């Protein structure tokens, strides 16, 4: 399923003559979980606020479910659920009453959805306890439950696992994956917790200083982060035949620039080097590559590797 | 819009603030009436009129009405209820109108004790007096004491009470743009109180300047709209309603212009 849920074209947002988002263009397809990765101040929340209509761009366009223009966007936002920055809760109300308030506000007649959602996010037993007495994790869960009201097709969650305990993190992660798989819900999550995003998202959007630096799939990210021997030489075809015949491996990949990524023999680099040398191949680069998720992110945004 | 109004009414029903405000106005309405009765009976000194005015509807509503705007509108920025309404597809205009409708319902609710207590007090046929500081429902108490309150006056009193509530709501509609722009109750309440005090001073100016009086009468603060009583003519009542409604519409328009493209943080 590749229906385009959200398409953003050249979006620019300015605060006090400073571009906080600059020519941002992204496309979200249905049924995927997008991890929005960026440092503090990178523009993650601003981007989400623009999508939710809480803020207006200086230029560029937002297309939601194939519709653009202010009036149409307003209508299409009924298909959207969001929790941006921190959950919006009425402190003197219980979890059930908070959900009821938002259910009425959205015109959802089905009262049973309140109990269902509370159970879904693990707040089924909170009873009359007021939201002001909730822990940060409980507030986050309630915020997610509110965002899920009306079964939205696009769910926007800004740092949803903030304040959650390890079990809560796993529960919310499983919930999001389940929603994506079972309901074809598209989810856009921002997080600083890269390992957590790595376990949840199917696609990644790396944003830095208001610009989209990279969009990539999980497979591509794994590929980029996977440790390998990177070999650049004058005869890549001969190199690959040596790898297959002498080292009995096909676990390599020829890159567009004709360099070769070898995923085996990382512990026996000397053997590989000797074979290449003995076969008269001139090597211009022979190095161990691959990163942790954090270091990969740092390399993309232009910082130094902390490996 | 109906959804937003229903949700806000649900919220108002669950709100502790509205219950506290209602309790305060109930106690104040009773205190105002008792003091007006005791003053008329000569059982307390005439200097107590200042205390009586403190409990009066006009004074209470200028503080508590602004508090209600602070809690109800500014609070929804804090609780992000307004954010949620907009991000789930409600227009900003709809949000403003629904907030104003429920805000006015809240004002009507907290003023209800004054209407009820004044009505009952008049029904008893006792005399009441609060001297020159009598405005609004307190003015009705004072004025009606000069003539016996008859059953036939009941409907007119209900009408006057309704119009007074509309006039107060119109005056308090100033709080709507303040709340949507400033978003802080701590600013809205004192600013409105200053505006209401200024309104009182401008009334004095209007009394001595016919030109200014004509202009001031175009606002709910002028034109003696807060002094409507059982002797009011139909034209006065009609004018009070018309001026109040137009003023509310102007305040809504100002709010919309300010909020239409505002960042919601």
Coordinates of C-alpha atoms in Angstrom, one line a residue:
Chain A
X1 CA 0.0 0.0 0.0
X2 CA 1.7 3.2 -1.1
X3 CA -1.1 5.8 -0.8
X4 CA 0.4 9.2 -0.1
X5 CA -0.9 10.4 3.3
X6 CA 1.1 13.5 3.6
X7 CA 3.2 15.4 1.1
X8 CA 5.1 18.5 2.1
X9 CA 6.7 20.6 -0.6
X10 CA 9.4 23.2 0.1
X11 CA 8.0 24.2 3.4
X12 CA 9.8 27.2 5.0
X13 CA 9.0 28.5 8.4
X14 CA 10.5 31.7 9.8
X15 CA 10.6 33.0 13.4
X16 CA 11.9 36.5 13.7
X17 CA 13.7 36.4 10.3
X18 CA 15.4 33.1 11.1
X19 CA 14.5 30.1 9.1
X20 CA 13.6 27.3 11.5
X21 CA 12.5 25.1 8.6
X22 CA 14.0 25.6 5.2
X23 CA 12.6 24.1 2.0
X24 CA 11.5 20.9 3.8
X25 CA 10.0 18.3 1.5
X26 CA 8.8 14.9 2.7
X27 CA 6.2 12.4 1.7
X28 CA 4.6 9.9 4.1
X29 CA 3.0 6.8 2.7
X30 CA 0.1 4.9 4.3
X31 CA 0.9 2.1 6.8
X32 CA 4.4 3.1 7.7
X33 CA 6.0 4.4 10.9
X34 CA 8.2 7.3 10.2
X35 CA 10.9 8.2 12.8
X36 CA 11.7 11.9 12.7
X37 CA 15.2 12.3 14.1
X38 CA 16.9 15.5 15.0
X39 CA 18.6 17.4 17.7
X40 CA 16.9 19.9 20.0
X41 CA 15.9 22.9 17.8
X42 CA 16.3 20.9 14.6
X43 CA 12.7 21.7 13.7
X44 CA 10.9 18.5 14.5
X45 CA 8.2 20.0 16.6
X46 CA 7.8 23.0 14.3
X47 CA 7.2 20.6 11.4
X48 CA 4.6 18.7 13.4
X49 CA 2.9 21.9 14.5
X50 CA 2.6 23.0 10.9
X51 CA 1.0 19.8 9.9
X52 CA -1.4 20.0 12.8
X53 CA -2.4 23.6 11.8
X54 CA -1.1 25.2 15.0
X55 CA 1.3 27.3 13.0
X56 CA 1.5 28.7 9.5
X57 CA 4.4 28.4 7.0
X58 CA 6.1 31.3 5.3
X59 CA 6.1 29.4 2.0
X60 CA 5.6 25.9 0.7
X61 CA 2.6 23.7 0.8
X62 CA 1.2 20.8 2.8
X63 CA -0.9 18.2 1.1
X64 CA -2.9 16.0 3.5
X65 CA -4.7 12.9 2.1
X66 CA -4.3 14.4 -1.4
X67 CA -5.9 17.8 -0.4
X68 CA -4.2 21.1 -0.1
X69 CA -5.3 24.7 0.7
X70 CA -6.3 26.0 4.1
X71 CA -10.0 25.0 4.1
X72 CA -9.3 21.5 2.7
X73 CA -6.5 20.9 5.2
X74 CA -8.9 21.9 8.0
X75 CA -11.3 19.2 6.9
X76 CA -8.7 16.6 6.4
X77 CA -7.3 17.2 9.8
X78 CA -10.3 15.3 11.2
X79 CA -8.4 12.2 10.0
X80 CA -5.4 13.1 12.1
X81 CA -4.5 12.4 15.7
X82 CA -1.7 14.2 17.4
X83 CA 0.2 14.7 20.6
X84 CA 2.7 17.5 20.2
X85 CA 5.2 18.6 22.8
X86 CA 3.3 17.5 25.9
X87 CA -0.1 15.9 26.3
X88 CA -3.0 18.3 26.5
X89 CA -4.9 17.2 29.6
X90 CA -7.4 18.8 32.0
X91 CA -5.7 18.4 35.3
X92 CA -8.8 18.2 37.5
X93 CA -10.4 15.4 35.4
X94 CA -9.8 11.7 35.5
X95 CA -8.4 9.8 32.6
X96 CA -11.9 8.7 31.6
X97 CA -13.3 12.3 31.8
X98 CA -10.4 13.6 29.8
X99 CA -11.1 11.1 27.1
X100 CA -14.8 11.9 27.3
X101 CA -14.1 15.6 26.8
X102 CA -12.1 15.0 23.7
X103 CA -14.5 12.4 22.4
X104 CA -17.4 14.9 22.6
X105 CA -15.2 17.5 21.1
X106 CA -14.6 15.3 18.1
X107 CA -18.2 14.3 17.8
X108 CA -17.6 10.6 18.4
X109 CA -20.8 9.1 19.6
X110 CA -19.4 5.7 20.7
X111 CA -18.9 5.9 24.5
X112 CA -17.3 2.5 24.7
X113 CA -14.2 3.8 22.9
X114 CA -13.1 5.5 26.2
X115 CA -12.7 2.3 28.1
X116 CA -11.2 0.5 25.1
X117 CA -8.5 3.2 24.7
X118 CA -7.7 3.4 28.4
X119 CA -7.2 -0.4 28.4
X120 CA -5.2 -0.2 25.2
X121 CA -2.7 2.3 26.7
X122 CA -2.6 0.6 30.1
X123 CA -4.7 3.1 32.1
X124 CA -7.7 0.9 32.6
X125 CA -7.4 0.9 36.4
X126 CA -6.9 4.6 37.1
X127 CA -10.5 5.1 38.1
X128 CA -11.3 8.6 39.5
X129 CA -7.6 9.5 40.0
X130 CA -7.2 13.0 38.5
X131 CA -4.8 13.7 35.7
X132 CA -2.8 16.2 37.8
X133 CA -1.8 13.3 40.1
X134 CA -0.5 11.2 37.2
X135 CA 3.1 10.4 36.6
X136 CA 4.7 11.7 33.5
X137 CA 4.5 8.3 31.9
X138 CA 0.8 8.1 32.7
X139 CA 0.2 11.5 31.2
X140 CA 2.0 10.4 28.1
X141 CA -0.2 7.3 27.8
X142 CA -3.3 9.4 28.2
X143 CA -2.1 11.8 25.6
X144 CA -1.6 8.9 23.2
X145 CA -5.1 7.6 24.0
X146 CA -6.5 11.0 23.2
X147 CA -4.6 11.1 20.0
X148 CA -6.0 7.7 19.1
X149 CA -9.6 8.9 19.5
X150 CA -11.5 8.5 16.2
X151 CA -9.1 5.9 14.9
X152 CA -7.0 8.5 13.0
X153 CA -5.3 7.6 9.7
X154 CA -2.3 9.7 10.5
X155 CA -0.9 9.8 14.0
X156 CA 1.6 12.4 14.9
X157 CA 3.5 11.8 18.2
X158 CA 6.2 14.2 19.5
X159 CA 8.5 12.4 21.8
X160 CA 5.8 9.9 22.9
X161 CA 8.0 7.8 25.1
X162 CA 9.2 10.7 27.3
X163 CA 8.8 9.7 30.9
X164 CA 7.8 6.1 30.2
X165 CA 9.4 3.3 32.2
X166 CA 11.1 0.5 30.3
X167 CA 8.0 -1.7 30.3
X168 CA 5.9 1.3 29.2
X169 CA 8.3 1.9 26.3
X170 CA 7.9 -1.6 25.1
X171 CA 4.1 -1.5 25.5
X172 CA 3.8 1.8 23.6
X173 CA 6.2 0.5 20.9
X174 CA 4.2 -2.7 20.5
X175 CA 1.0 -0.7 20.4
X176 CA 2.3 1.6 17.6
X177 CA 3.6 -1.3 15.6
X178 CA 0.2 -3.1 16.0
X179 CA -1.8 0.0 15.0
X180 CA 0.4 0.4 11.9
X181 CA 0.1 -3.2 10.9
X182 CA -3.6 -3.9 11.8
X183 CA -5.1 -0.5 10.9
X184 CA -2.7 0.6 8.2
X185 CA -2.2 3.7 10.4
X186 CA 0.6 6.0 9.3
X187 CA 2.6 7.2 12.3
X188 CA 5.1 10.1 12.5
X189 CA 7.1 9.9 15.7
X190 CA 9.9 12.2 16.8
X191 CA 12.3 11.1 19.3
X192 CA 15.8 11.6 20.7
X193 CA 15.9 8.0 21.6
X194 CA 17.5 6.6 18.5
X195 CA 17.8 2.9 19.6
X196 CA 14.1 3.1 20.5
X197 CA 13.1 4.6 17.1
X198 CA 15.3 1.9 15.5
X199 CA 13.0 -0.7 17.0
X200 CA 9.8 1.0 16.0
X201 CA 10.1 2.9 12.8
X202 CA 10.0 1.6 9.2
X203 CA 11.3 4.8 7.7
X204 CA 13.5 7.6 9.0
X205 CA 13.6 11.3 8.3
X206 CA 16.8 13.0 9.6
X207 CA 16.3 16.7 10.1
X208 CA 19.0 19.1 11.1
X209 CA 18.9 22.9 11.5
X210 CA 15.6 23.1 9.7
X211 CA 16.7 21.0 6.7
X212 CA 15.9 17.5 5.8
X213 CA 19.3 15.8 5.6
X214 CA 18.2 12.3 4.6
X215 CA 15.1 10.1 4.3
X216 CA 15.7 6.4 4.3
X217 CA 14.1 3.1 5.0
X218 CA 15.0 0.8 7.9
X219 CA 16.7 -1.6 5.4
X220 CA 18.8 1.2 4.1
X221 CA 19.6 2.4 7.6
X222 CA 20.7 -1.1 8.6
X223 CA 22.7 -1.3 5.5
X224 CA 24.4 1.9 6.2
X225 CA 25.1 1.0 9.8
X226 CA 26.2 -2.5 9.2
X227 CA 29.9 -3.1 9.8
X228 CA 31.9 -4.1 6.7
X229 CA 35.3 -3.9 5.0
X230 CA 35.1 -1.1 2.4
X231 CA 37.5 -1.8 -0.5
X232 CA 38.1 0.6 -3.4
X233 CA 40.4 -0.7 -6.1
X234 CA 41.2 -0.5 -9.8
X235 CA 39.6 -3.8 -10.8
X236 CA 36.3 -4.3 -8.9
X237 CA 35.1 -7.1 -11.1
X238 CA 38.3 -9.1 -10.5
X239 CA 37.9 -8.4 -6.8
X240 CA 34.4 -9.8 -6.6
X241 CA 35.5 -12.9 -8.4
X242 CA 38.3 -13.4 -6.0
X243 CA 35.9 -12.9 -3.1
X244 CA 33.6 -15.6 -4.5
X245 CA 36.2 -18.1 -5.6
X246 CA 39.0 -17.7 -3.0
X247 CA 37.0 -16.7 0.0
X248 CA 33.8 -18.5 -0.9
X249 CA 31.6 -15.6 0.0
X250 CA 28.9 -13.7 -1.8
X251 CA 28.2 -11.6 1.2
X252 CA 29.3 -8.4 -0.4
X253 CA 27.8 -5.5 -2.3
X254 CA 29.2 -3.4 -5.2
X255 CA 28.3 0.2 -4.7
X256 CA 27.5 2.7 -7.4
X257 CA 31.0 4.2 -7.1
X258 CA 32.4 0.7 -7.8
X259 CA 33.7 0.3 -4.2
X260 CA 32.9 -3.0 -2.6
X261 CA 31.4 -3.6 0.8
X262 CA 32.4 -7.0 2.2
X263 CA 30.4 -8.1 5.2
X264 CA 32.5 -11.2 6.0
X265 CA 36.0 -11.7 7.2
X266 CA 35.9 -8.7 9.5
X267 CA 38.0 -10.7 11.9
X268 CA 40.4 -11.8 9.3
X269 CA 41.2 -8.6 7.4
X270 CA 44.8 -9.7 6.8
X271 CA 43.7 -12.7 4.7
X272 CA 41.5 -10.5 2.5
X273 CA 44.3 -7.9 2.1
X274 CA 46.9 -10.6 1.2
X275 CA 44.6 -12.2 -1.4
X276 CA 43.9 -8.9 -3.1
X277 CA 47.6 -8.0 -3.1
X278 CA 48.6 -11.5 -4.4
X279 CA 46.1 -11.1 -7.3
X280 CA 47.7 -7.8 -8.4
X281 CA 44.8 -5.5 -7.6
X282 CA 45.7 -2.0 -6.7
X283 CA 43.8 -0.9 -3.6
X284 CA 43.0 2.7 -3.1
X285 CA 41.0 2.2 0.1
X286 CA 40.8 -0.6 2.6
X287 CA 38.9 0.2 5.8
X288 CA 36.5 -1.0 8.3
X289 CA 33.2 0.9 8.0
X290 CA 29.8 0.9 9.7
X291 CA 28.3 2.8 12.6
X292 CA 26.1 2.7 15.6
X293 CA 22.8 4.4 14.9
X294 CA 24.0 7.4 16.9
X295 CA 27.2 7.8 15.0
X296 CA 25.5 7.3 11.7
X297 CA 23.1 10.1 12.7
X298 CA 26.0 12.3 13.7
X299 CA 27.8 11.6 10.4
X300 CA 24.7 12.6 8.4
X301 CA 24.1 15.8 10.3
X302 CA 27.7 16.8 9.8
X303 CA 29.1 16.2 13.3
X304 CA 32.2 14.1 14.2
X305 CA 31.9 10.4 14.9
X306 CA 32.1 9.4 18.5
X307 CA 33.0 5.8 17.7
Chain B
X1 CA -19.4 23.8 16.6
X2 CA -22.0 21.9 18.5
X3 CA -19.4 19.4 19.5
X4 CA -17.1 22.0 20.9
X5 CA -20.0 23.7 22.8
X6 CA -21.0 20.3 24.3
X7 CA -17.4 19.5 25.2
X8 CA -17.0 22.9 26.9
X9 CA -20.2 22.6 28.8
X10 CA -19.1 19.1 30.0
X11 CA -15.8 20.7 31.1
X12 CA -17.6 23.6 32.8
X13 CA -19.8 21.1 34.6
X14 CA -16.7 19.2 35.9
X15 CA -14.9 22.5 36.7
X16 CA -14.2 23.2 40.4
X17 CA -13.6 26.9 39.5
X18 CA -17.2 27.5 38.3
X19 CA -18.6 25.9 41.5
X20 CA -16.4 28.2 43.6
X21 CA -17.4 31.2 41.6
X22 CA -21.0 30.3 41.9
X23 CA -20.6 29.9 45.7
X24 CA -19.0 33.3 45.9
X25 CA -21.7 35.0 44.0
X26 CA -24.4 33.3 46.0
X27 CA -22.9 34.4 49.2
X28 CA -22.3 37.9 47.8
X29 CA -25.9 38.2 46.5
X30 CA -27.2 37.3 50.0
X31 CA -24.8 39.7 51.7
X32 CA -25.7 42.5 49.3
X33 CA -29.4 42.0 49.9
X34 CA -29.1 41.7 53.7
X35 CA -26.9 44.9 53.8
X36 CA -29.4 46.8 51.6
X37 CA -32.2 45.7 53.9
X38 CA -30.4 46.6 57.1
X39 CA -29.5 50.0 55.6
X40 CA -33.1 50.7 54.7
X41 CA -34.1 49.7 58.2
X42 CA -31.5 52.1 59.6
X43 CA -29.8 49.2 61.5
X44 CA -26.4 49.9 60.0
X45 CA -24.6 53.1 59.2
X46 CA -24.9 54.7 55.7
X47 CA -21.1 54.4 55.5
X48 CA -21.6 50.7 55.0
X49 CA -22.7 51.3 51.4
X50 CA -19.1 50.8 50.3
X51 CA -19.1 47.3 51.8
X52 CA -22.5 46.7 50.1
X53 CA -21.2 47.7 46.8
X54 CA -18.3 45.3 47.2
X55 CA -20.8 42.5 47.3
X56 CA -22.8 43.9 44.4
X57 CA -23.2 42.2 41.1
X58 CA -21.4 44.9 39.1
X59 CA -18.3 44.6 41.3
X60 CA -18.3 40.9 41.6
X61 CA -18.9 40.3 37.9
X62 CA -16.0 42.6 36.9
X63 CA -13.6 40.4 38.9
X64 CA -15.2 37.0 38.7
X65 CA -16.2 37.3 35.1
X66 CA -12.6 38.0 34.1
X67 CA -11.5 35.1 36.4
X68 CA -13.9 32.9 34.4
X69 CA -12.4 34.1 31.1
X70 CA -9.0 33.4 32.5
X71 CA -9.8 30.0 33.7
X72 CA -12.0 29.0 30.8
X73 CA -10.2 30.5 27.8
X74 CA -6.6 30.9 29.0
X75 CA -6.8 27.6 30.8
X76 CA -7.7 25.9 27.5
X77 CA -4.4 27.1 26.1
X78 CA -2.6 25.6 29.0
X79 CA -4.5 22.4 28.8
X80 CA -4.1 22.4 25.0
X81 CA -7.8 21.8 24.5
X82 CA -7.8 24.6 21.9
X83 CA -4.7 23.0 20.3
X84 CA -6.6 19.7 20.1
X85 CA -9.7 21.3 18.6
X86 CA -7.7 23.0 15.8
X87 CA -5.4 20.0 15.1
X88 CA -8.5 17.8 14.8
X89 CA -10.1 20.0 12.2
X90 CA -12.1 22.8 13.9
X91 CA -11.7 26.2 12.4
X92 CA -10.3 29.0 14.6
X93 CA -13.5 31.0 14.1
X94 CA -15.6 28.0 15.4
X95 CA -13.3 27.7 18.4
X96 CA -13.8 31.4 19.2
X97 CA -17.5 31.4 18.8
X98 CA -18.0 28.2 20.8
X99 CA -15.8 29.5 23.6
X100 CA -17.7 32.7 23.7
X101 CA -21.1 31.0 23.9
X102 CA -20.0 28.8 26.8
X103 CA -18.2 31.7 28.5
X104 CA -21.5 33.6 28.4
X105 CA -23.4 30.6 29.7
X106 CA -20.9 30.6 32.6
X107 CA -21.4 34.3 33.2
X108 CA -25.2 33.7 33.2
X109 CA -24.7 30.9 35.7
X110 CA -22.6 32.9 38.2
X111 CA -25.0 35.9 37.9
X112 CA -28.0 33.6 38.5
X113 CA -27.9 34.0 42.3
X114 CA -28.1 37.8 42.0
X115 CA -31.2 37.4 39.8
X116 CA -32.8 34.9 42.1
X117 CA -32.0 36.6 45.3
X118 CA -33.1 40.0 44.0
X119 CA -36.3 38.5 42.7
X120 CA -37.1 36.9 46.0
X121 CA -36.2 40.0 47.9
X122 CA -38.5 42.1 45.8
X123 CA -41.3 39.6 46.3
X124 CA -41.1 39.9 50.0
X125 CA -42.1 43.6 49.7
X126 CA -39.5 44.7 52.2
X127 CA -37.6 48.0 51.6
X128 CA -34.0 48.0 50.4
X129 CA -31.5 50.8 49.9
X130 CA -27.9 51.1 49.0
X131 CA -27.8 54.7 48.1
X132 CA -25.9 56.2 45.2
X133 CA -23.7 53.1 44.6
X134 CA -26.6 51.0 43.3
X135 CA -26.0 49.5 39.9
X136 CA -27.4 46.4 38.2
X137 CA -29.4 44.1 40.3
X138 CA -28.6 46.1 43.4
X139 CA -30.2 49.1 41.6
X140 CA -33.3 47.0 41.0
X141 CA -33.5 46.3 44.7
X142 CA -33.2 50.0 45.6
X143 CA -35.5 51.3 42.9
X144 CA -38.2 48.8 43.4
X145 CA -38.4 49.4 47.1
X146 CA -40.0 52.7 46.4
X147 CA -43.0 50.9 44.8
X148 CA -44.6 47.6 45.8
X149 CA -43.4 44.7 43.7
X150 CA -46.5 43.1 42.1
X151 CA -47.0 39.7 40.4
X152 CA -47.5 41.5 37.1
X153 CA -43.9 42.8 37.4
X154 CA -42.4 39.3 37.6
X155 CA -42.2 38.8 33.8
X156 CA -40.7 42.3 33.4
X157 CA -38.2 41.6 36.1
X158 CA -37.2 38.3 34.4
X159 CA -36.7 40.3 31.2
X160 CA -34.7 43.0 33.0
X161 CA -32.6 40.3 34.7
X162 CA -31.9 38.7 31.3
X163 CA -31.0 42.0 29.7
X164 CA -28.7 42.9 32.6
X165 CA -26.9 39.5 32.1
X166 CA -26.6 40.3 28.4
X167 CA -25.1 43.8 29.3
X168 CA -22.6 42.2 31.7
X169 CA -21.7 39.5 29.1
X170 CA -21.2 42.3 26.6
X171 CA -18.9 44.2 29.0
X172 CA -17.0 41.0 29.7
X173 CA -16.6 40.2 26.0
X174 CA -13.6 42.5 26.2
X175 CA -12.0 39.6 28.1
X176 CA -12.3 37.4 25.0
X177 CA -9.7 39.1 22.8
X178 CA -7.6 39.7 25.9
X179 CA -7.7 36.0 26.8
X180 CA -7.0 34.8 23.2
X181 CA -4.1 37.3 22.7
X182 CA -2.5 37.3 26.2
X183 CA -3.3 33.7 27.2
X184 CA -2.5 34.5 30.8
X185 CA -5.3 34.9 33.5
X186 CA -2.9 36.9 35.6
X187 CA -3.0 39.6 32.9
X188 CA -6.6 39.3 31.8
X189 CA -8.1 39.7 35.3
X190 CA -6.3 43.0 36.3
X191 CA -6.6 44.5 32.8
X192 CA -10.3 43.9 32.7
X193 CA -10.8 45.2 36.2
X194 CA -9.0 48.4 35.2
X195 CA -11.2 48.6 32.1
X196 CA -14.3 48.3 34.3
X197 CA -13.1 50.9 36.7
X198 CA -12.4 53.2 33.7
X199 CA -15.9 52.5 32.5
X200 CA -17.2 53.8 35.8
X201 CA -15.1 57.0 35.6
X202 CA -16.1 57.5 31.9
X203 CA -19.7 57.3 33.0
X204 CA -19.1 60.4 35.2
X205 CA -17.5 62.1 32.2
X206 CA -20.5 61.1 30.0
X207 CA -22.9 62.7 32.6
X208 CA -21.2 66.1 32.1
X209 CA -20.5 65.8 28.3
X210 CA -23.5 65.1 26.0
X211 CA -21.1 64.6 23.0
X212 CA -19.1 62.0 24.8
X213 CA -22.2 60.5 26.3
X214 CA -23.5 59.8 22.7
X215 CA -20.3 57.9 21.9
X216 CA -20.1 56.2 25.2
X217 CA -23.7 55.0 24.9
X218 CA -22.5 52.9 21.9
X219 CA -20.7 50.6 24.4
X220 CA -22.3 48.4 27.1
X221 CA -20.4 50.4 29.7
X222 CA -22.3 53.6 28.9
X223 CA -25.9 54.5 28.2
X224 CA -27.0 53.6 31.8
X225 CA -27.6 50.1 30.5
X226 CA -26.4 48.7 33.9
X227 CA -29.2 50.8 35.5
X228 CA -32.1 49.2 33.9
X229 CA -34.9 48.5 36.3
X230 CA -38.6 47.8 36.4
X231 CA -39.3 51.4 35.3
X232 CA -37.3 50.9 32.1
X233 CA -39.0 51.6 28.8
X234 CA -39.2 49.1 26.0
X235 CA -36.9 51.3 23.9
X236 CA -34.3 51.4 26.6
X237 CA -34.4 47.6 26.9
X238 CA -34.2 47.2 23.1
X239 CA -31.3 49.6 22.9
X240 CA -29.4 47.9 25.7
X241 CA -29.7 44.5 23.9
X242 CA -28.8 46.0 20.5
X243 CA -25.7 47.8 21.8
X244 CA -24.6 44.8 23.8
X245 CA -25.0 42.4 20.8
X246 CA -23.1 44.7 18.4
X247 CA -20.4 45.2 20.9
X248 CA -20.0 41.4 21.4
X249 CA -19.8 41.0 17.6
X250 CA -17.1 43.7 17.4
X251 CA -15.1 41.9 20.2
X252 CA -15.5 38.6 18.3
X253 CA -14.3 40.2 15.1
X254 CA -11.2 41.6 16.9
X255 CA -10.5 38.2 18.4
X256 CA -10.8 36.5 15.1
X257 CA -8.5 39.0 13.3
X258 CA -5.9 38.5 16.1
X259 CA -6.2 34.8 16.4
X260 CA -6.8 33.8 12.7
X261 CA -3.1 33.5 11.9
X262 CA -1.7 33.4 15.4
X263 CA 0.9 30.8 16.5
X264 CA -0.7 28.5 19.1
X265 CA 2.0 27.6 21.5

